[in-house]
Coordinates of C-alpha atoms and ligand atoms in Angstrom, one line a residue:
X1 CA 36.2 163.9 7.3
X2 CA 38.6 164.0 4.2
X3 CA 37.3 162.6 0.8
X4 CA 39.0 159.3 0.2
X5 CA 41.1 157.8 -1.5
X6 CA 44.2 159.8 -0.4
X7 CA 46.4 156.7 -1.0
X8 CA 47.1 154.0 -3.5
X9 CA 48.9 150.6 -3.3
X10 CA 51.2 151.4 -6.4
X11 CA 52.6 147.7 -6.4
X12 CA 53.4 144.5 -4.5
X13 CA 56.5 142.9 -4.4
X14 CA 57.3 139.3 -2.6
X15 CA 60.3 137.2 -1.5
X16 CA 59.6 133.5 -0.6
X17 CA 62.7 131.2 0.7
X18 CA 62.9 128.4 -1.7
X19 CA 63.4 125.7 1.4
X20 CA 59.9 123.8 1.5
X21 CA 58.9 121.8 4.7
X22 CA 56.0 119.4 3.6
X23 CA 53.5 117.7 5.5
X24 CA 55.1 114.5 5.1
X25 CA 58.3 116.2 6.3
X26 CA 56.5 117.2 9.5
X27 CA 55.0 113.5 10.1
X28 CA 58.3 112.1 9.9
X29 CA 59.1 113.7 13.1
X30 CA 55.8 114.7 14.8
X31 CA 52.9 112.4 15.6
X32 CA 50.7 114.1 12.8
X33 CA 50.0 112.9 9.4
X34 CA 49.4 114.9 5.9
X35 CA 45.4 113.9 6.2
X36 CA 45.1 115.4 9.7
X37 CA 46.7 118.7 8.6
X38 CA 45.1 119.1 5.1
X39 CA 41.6 118.2 6.8
X40 CA 41.8 120.5 9.7
X41 CA 43.9 123.5 7.9
X42 CA 44.2 123.3 4.1
X43 CA 47.8 123.6 4.4
X44 CA 50.1 121.3 2.5
X45 CA 53.6 122.9 2.6
X46 CA 55.5 126.0 3.7
X47 CA 58.4 127.7 3.0
X48 CA 61.4 127.8 5.5
X49 CA 64.2 130.3 5.5
X50 CA 67.8 129.3 5.8
X51 CA 69.8 130.7 9.0
X52 CA 71.5 133.3 7.0
X53 CA 68.1 134.6 5.5
X54 CA 67.2 137.4 8.0
X55 CA 63.8 139.0 7.9
X56 CA 65.5 142.1 6.7
X57 CA 67.1 140.3 3.7
X58 CA 63.7 139.0 2.6
X59 CA 62.1 142.1 3.1
X60 CA 65.0 143.7 1.0
X61 CA 64.0 141.2 -1.9
X62 CA 60.3 142.0 -1.6
X63 CA 61.0 145.8 -1.5
X64 CA 63.3 145.8 -4.4
X65 CA 60.4 144.0 -6.5
X66 CA 57.6 146.6 -5.0
X67 CA 60.1 149.6 -5.9
X68 CA 60.8 148.4 -9.4
X69 CA 57.0 147.5 -9.9
X70 CA 56.1 151.2 -8.8
X71 CA 58.7 152.7 -10.7
X72 CA 60.0 154.3 -7.7
X73 CA 63.8 154.2 -6.3
X74 CA 64.7 153.7 -2.5
X75 CA 65.7 157.4 -2.4
X76 CA 62.1 158.3 -3.2
X77 CA 61.0 156.6 0.3
X78 CA 59.8 159.0 3.0
X79 CA 58.9 156.3 5.4
X80 CA 59.4 152.5 5.8
X81 CA 56.7 150.9 7.9
X82 CA 57.5 147.0 8.5
X83 CA 55.1 144.8 10.2
X84 CA 56.7 141.6 11.7
X85 CA 56.1 139.2 14.7
X86 CA 59.6 137.5 14.2
X87 CA 61.9 140.9 14.1
X88 CA 65.6 140.1 13.6
X89 CA 66.6 141.6 16.5
X90 CA 64.8 143.4 19.7
X91 CA 66.6 146.4 19.2
X92 CA 66.6 148.3 16.7
X93 CA 63.7 147.7 14.6
X94 CA 64.1 145.3 11.3
X95 CA 63.0 148.6 9.5
X96 CA 66.2 150.1 10.2
X97 CA 67.8 147.3 9.1
X98 CA 66.1 147.1 5.7
X99 CA 66.7 151.1 5.5
X100 CA 70.3 150.4 5.3
X101 CA 70.2 147.4 3.1
X102 CA 68.0 149.6 0.7
X103 CA 70.0 152.6 1.2
X104 CA 66.7 154.5 1.8
X105 CA 68.6 157.8 3.2
X106 CA 65.5 160.0 3.2
X107 CA 63.2 157.5 5.1
X108 CA 61.9 157.2 8.8
X109 CA 61.8 153.6 9.7
X110 CA 59.9 151.7 12.3
X111 CA 58.3 148.5 13.0
X112 CA 54.6 147.5 13.8
X113 CA 54.0 144.7 16.2
X114 CA 50.4 143.6 15.2
X115 CA 50.8 140.1 14.2
X116 CA 49.1 138.7 11.4
X117 CA 47.2 142.0 10.3
X118 CA 50.3 143.8 10.5
X119 CA 50.1 144.5 6.5
X120 CA 46.7 146.3 7.0
X121 CA 47.8 147.9 10.3
X122 CA 50.8 149.1 8.1
X123 CA 48.7 150.2 5.3
X124 CA 46.4 152.2 7.4
X125 CA 49.7 153.9 9.1
X126 CA 50.9 154.7 5.5
X127 CA 47.7 156.2 4.4
X128 CA 47.7 158.3 7.3
X129 CA 51.1 159.7 6.6
X130 CA 50.2 160.6 3.4
X131 CA 46.9 162.1 4.1
X132 CA 48.4 164.4 6.8
X133 CA 51.2 165.2 4.2
X134 CA 53.8 164.0 6.3
X135 CA 55.2 161.6 3.5
X136 CA 54.8 161.0 -0.3
X137 CA 56.1 157.8 -0.9
X138 CA 55.8 155.0 1.9
X139 CA 57.0 151.3 1.8
X140 CA 54.8 149.3 3.3
X141 CA 56.4 145.4 4.5
X142 CA 55.0 142.4 6.0
X143 CA 57.9 140.0 6.8
X144 CA 58.2 136.9 8.8
X145 CA 60.8 134.2 10.0
X146 CA 58.0 132.4 11.9
X147 CA 60.2 129.1 11.6
X148 CA 62.3 131.0 14.5
X149 CA 59.7 131.3 16.7
X150 CA 57.9 127.9 16.1
X151 CA 58.5 125.1 18.4
X152 CA 58.8 122.3 16.4
X153 CA 58.3 119.8 19.0
X154 CA 54.6 121.0 19.5
X155 CA 52.1 119.6 16.9
X156 CA 49.6 121.8 17.3
X157 CA 51.5 124.7 16.2
X158 CA 54.4 123.4 14.1
X159 CA 52.3 122.5 11.2
X160 CA 50.8 125.9 10.9
X161 CA 53.6 128.4 10.1
X162 CA 55.9 129.5 7.5
X163 CA 58.6 132.3 6.2
X164 CA 58.1 134.8 3.6
X165 CA 58.1 138.6 2.9
X166 CA 55.7 141.0 0.7
X167 CA 56.0 144.7 0.3
X168 CA 54.1 147.5 -1.2
X169 CA 54.6 151.0 -2.4
X170 CA 51.8 153.2 -0.9
X171 CA 51.5 157.0 -2.5
X172 CA 49.2 159.9 -2.9
X173 CA 46.4 158.4 -5.6
X174 CA 47.3 159.2 -9.1
X175 CA 43.8 158.6 -10.4
X176 CA 40.5 159.6 -9.4
X177 CA 38.6 157.3 -7.4
X178 CA 41.7 154.6 -7.1
X179 CA 43.3 153.7 -3.9
X180 CA 42.3 152.7 -0.3
X181 CA 38.7 153.3 0.1
X182 CA 38.3 152.2 3.8
X183 CA 40.4 150.8 6.4
X184 CA 39.3 149.3 9.8
X185 CA 41.6 148.2 12.6
X186 CA 41.0 146.8 16.2
X187 CA 42.1 144.7 19.0
X188 CA 41.4 143.0 22.3
X189 CA 44.3 142.7 24.6
X190 CA 42.5 140.8 27.4
X191 CA 42.9 137.5 25.1
X192 CA 46.7 137.9 24.4
X193 CA 47.6 134.4 26.2
X194 CA 45.3 132.6 23.8
X195 CA 48.1 133.2 21.2
X196 CA 51.5 134.6 22.6
X197 CA 55.3 134.0 23.2
X198 CA 55.4 134.1 27.1
X199 CA 59.1 134.1 27.4
X200 CA 62.3 136.1 26.0
X201 CA 60.8 139.5 26.4
X202 CA 61.5 142.0 29.2
X203 CA 59.0 140.3 31.3
X204 CA 60.5 137.3 31.3
X205 CA 64.2 137.9 29.6
X206 CA 65.8 135.0 28.0
X207 CA 67.4 132.6 30.7
X208 CA 68.0 128.9 30.9
X209 CA 64.7 128.6 32.4
X210 CA 63.1 130.2 29.3
X211 CA 65.0 128.0 27.0
X212 CA 64.1 124.8 29.1
X213 CA 60.3 125.5 29.1
X214 CA 60.6 126.4 25.7
X215 CA 58.4 129.6 26.3
X216 CA 60.3 131.9 23.9
X217 CA 58.2 129.9 21.2
X218 CA 54.4 130.5 20.1
X219 CA 51.9 129.1 22.4
X220 CA 48.4 128.9 21.1
X221 CA 45.0 127.6 22.3
X222 CA 44.0 126.7 18.8
X223 CA 40.0 126.0 19.1
X224 CA 39.6 129.3 21.1
X225 CA 41.7 131.4 18.4
X226 CA 39.7 129.6 15.6
X227 CA 36.5 130.9 17.3
X228 CA 37.7 134.3 17.8
X229 CA 39.4 134.6 14.4
X230 CA 35.8 133.4 12.5
X231 CA 33.8 136.2 14.8
X232 CA 36.8 139.1 14.2
X233 CA 37.2 138.4 10.3
X234 CA 33.3 138.7 9.7
X235 CA 33.1 141.9 11.9
X236 CA 36.2 143.3 10.2
X237 CA 34.8 142.5 6.5
X238 CA 31.3 144.3 7.6
X239 CA 33.0 147.3 9.0
X240 CA 35.5 148.0 5.8
X241 CA 32.6 147.3 3.4
X242 CA 30.2 150.0 5.4
X243 CA 33.0 152.5 5.5
X244 CA 33.6 152.3 1.7
X245 CA 30.2 152.7 1.3
X246 CA 29.9 149.2 -0.7
X247 CA 28.4 146.0 -0.7
X248 CA 30.1 142.6 -0.8
X249 CA 28.6 142.1 -4.4
X250 CA 30.8 145.0 -5.6
X251 CA 33.8 143.1 -4.4
X252 CA 35.9 141.4 -7.2
X253 CA 38.3 139.4 -4.9
X254 CA 38.6 138.8 -1.2
X255 CA 41.9 138.4 0.1
X256 CA 41.9 136.9 3.5
X257 CA 44.8 136.3 5.9
X258 CA 45.8 132.8 5.1
X259 CA 45.9 131.1 8.3
X260 CA 43.6 127.9 7.7
X261 CA 41.1 127.2 4.9
X262 CA 38.1 126.8 7.2
X263 CA 38.5 130.3 8.6
X264 CA 38.6 131.6 5.2
X265 CA 35.7 129.7 4.1
X266 CA 33.7 130.8 7.2
X267 CA 34.9 134.4 6.5
X268 CA 33.7 134.2 2.8
X269 CA 30.5 132.7 3.5
X270 CA 29.8 135.4 6.3
X271 CA 30.4 138.2 4.0
X272 CA 28.6 136.5 1.2
X273 CA 31.3 136.4 -1.1
X274 CA 31.7 133.1 -3.2
X275 CA 34.8 131.0 -3.1
X276 CA 35.3 131.7 -6.7
X277 CA 36.0 135.2 -5.7
X278 CA 38.3 134.3 -2.7
X279 CA 42.2 134.0 -3.0
X280 CA 43.6 131.3 -1.3
X281 CA 47.4 129.9 -1.4
X282 CA 47.6 128.6 2.5
X283 CA 48.0 125.3 1.0
X284 CA 51.6 126.3 -0.2
X285 CA 52.6 128.9 2.2
X286 CA 50.7 128.1 5.5
X287 CA 50.5 130.7 7.9
X288 CA 53.1 133.5 7.3
X289 CA 51.4 136.1 9.5
X290 CA 52.1 139.7 8.4
X291 CA 53.3 138.4 5.1
X292 CA 50.4 136.4 4.2
X293 CA 48.2 139.0 2.6
X294 CA 50.8 140.9 0.3
X295 CA 51.9 137.0 -0.8
X296 CA 48.3 136.2 -1.6
X297 CA 47.7 139.7 -3.3
X298 CA 50.8 139.6 -5.5
X299 CA 49.8 136.0 -6.6
X300 CA 46.3 137.4 -7.6
X301 CA 47.9 140.2 -9.5
X302 CA 50.1 137.9 -11.4
X303 CA 47.3 135.6 -12.3
X304 CA 45.3 138.8 -13.5
X305 CA 42.4 138.3 -11.1
X306 CA 43.6 141.7 -9.9
X307 CA 43.7 144.7 -12.4
X308 CA 42.8 148.2 -12.8
X309 CA 39.5 149.2 -11.3
X310 CA 39.3 145.9 -9.3
X311 CA 37.5 146.3 -5.9
X312 CA 39.7 144.2 -3.3
X313 CA 38.5 143.3 0.0
X314 CA 41.7 142.6 2.4
X315 CA 40.8 141.1 6.1
X316 CA 43.1 139.5 8.9
X317 CA 43.1 138.5 12.6
X318 CA 46.1 137.5 14.5
X319 CA 47.6 137.4 18.1
X320 CA 46.9 140.2 20.4
X321 CA 44.2 139.7 19.6
X322 CA 44.2 142.0 16.7
X323 CA 42.1 142.5 13.3
X324 CA 41.7 144.7 10.7
X325 CA 40.4 144.9 6.9
X326 CA 40.7 147.4 4.1
X327 CA 38.9 148.0 0.8
X328 CA 41.1 149.1 -2.1
X329 CA 40.2 150.1 -5.7
X330 CA 43.0 148.8 -7.6
Ligands
COA1 N1 48.3 116.2 14.4 C1 47.4 115.2 14.7 N2 46.6 115.4 15.9 C2 46.6 116.8 16.2 C3 47.4 117.7 15.8 C4 48.3 117.4 14.6 N3 49.0 118.2 14.0 N4 47.2 118.8 16.6 C5 46.4 118.6 17.3 N5 45.7 117.2 17.1 C6 44.9 116.6 18.2 C7 45.0 117.3 19.3 O1 45.6 116.7 20.4 C8 43.3 116.7 19.8 O2 43.5 115.3 20.2 P1 42.4 114.9 21.5 O3 41.1 115.1 20.8 O4 43.0 113.6 21.7 O5 42.6 115.8 22.5 C9 42.9 116.8 18.6 O6 43.7 116.7 17.5 C10 41.6 118.0 18.4 O7 42.5 119.1 18.8 P2 42.0 120.5 18.4 O8 42.9 121.8 18.8 O9 40.6 120.6 19.2 O10 41.7 120.4 16.9 P3 41.0 121.7 15.9 O11 40.1 121.1 14.9 O12 40.7 122.7 16.6 O13 42.3 122.0 15.1 C11 44.2 123.8 14.8 C12 43.6 122.5 15.6 C13 45.2 124.1 15.4 C14 44.4 123.1 13.3 C15 42.6 124.7 14.8 O14 42.2 125.0 16.1 C16 43.5 126.1 14.2 O15 43.6 126.3 13.1 N6 43.1 127.2 15.0 C17 43.4 128.4 14.6 C18 44.9 128.6 14.4 C19 45.2 129.8 13.9 O16 45.1 130.1 12.6 N7 46.2 130.6 14.6 C20 46.6 131.7 14.0 C21 45.6 132.7 13.8 S1 46.2 134.1 13.0

């Protein structure tokens, strides 16, 4: 195996729509309450994009900030790896729309469909592109407009999801020891029907039936997903730490996927990391799938909770099922 790190995460930029949907807003149209949602999930509000704000546009705003923070330009990009579960169109990729918006004329561009761990999957691909010498500057994006695939008549899912985008410039490590120390990605497709969109794809193309049955929206078996998420996030933490050759005590900040505060607490407990070293912003964003980790990471950077030399553990779980983790020395 080659010596790590090959690649560093040079920056994080985010874009968040200004529209806010609170628990009080939801409880006016659904049989739910702020108390129930906060107690079961920790979520208080989520951001919702306008009809005009596409995933590519949110990605563009996040990417522009990430490029500026890394001192890079769109022309420097060799690849754009965009993770999303809510692409603007099914063909072509949202990454290609982003490439056009950025004017990143030297970049290959493609989407990754790995649901909530999408940013970690994309980082893993970026690291591989850099390690192989294929690319030098890679833009990794996690961007979602989950409000368009959420059934706002289903109280068990409508309360959970939000919109947003995060992006990072990934490039060869510039400082010895700084960068991605380990990655771990995993999946179990047998469990797909526990969290999926049954209709609207080529297996059951969009039709009057699909629309009437509302099967183009996300369906979820919440309790089963909850249990699987706790187990998978625990395993992923162990794997990333083992592969990086470090212990939980050496982690300065755990940045878990922001789906549910109870899942985050269980993950931290298993990893042996106190909540004082865990980034939490699920209360203000809900679950933004692939955007969730960069949104939390950017906030941690802005608050000074991550800085040069910090050891950060990222971990996520989502539809597929997919899960993954990475240890980064900042
Ligand atoms: N408001 C009020 N009651 C609700 C509700 C809501 N928004 N949603 C569900 N309920 C009700 C259910 O109908 C059920 O009622 P019943 O007992 O009369 O049948 C009761 O609450 C318990 O439902 P249950 O699904 O067992 O609750 P839960 O404690 O598991 O919480 C979730 C539901 C969805 C919050 C929880 O399962 C969860 O977070 N799962 C993981 C979801 C997730 O993170 N998915 C993305 C992974 S990336």
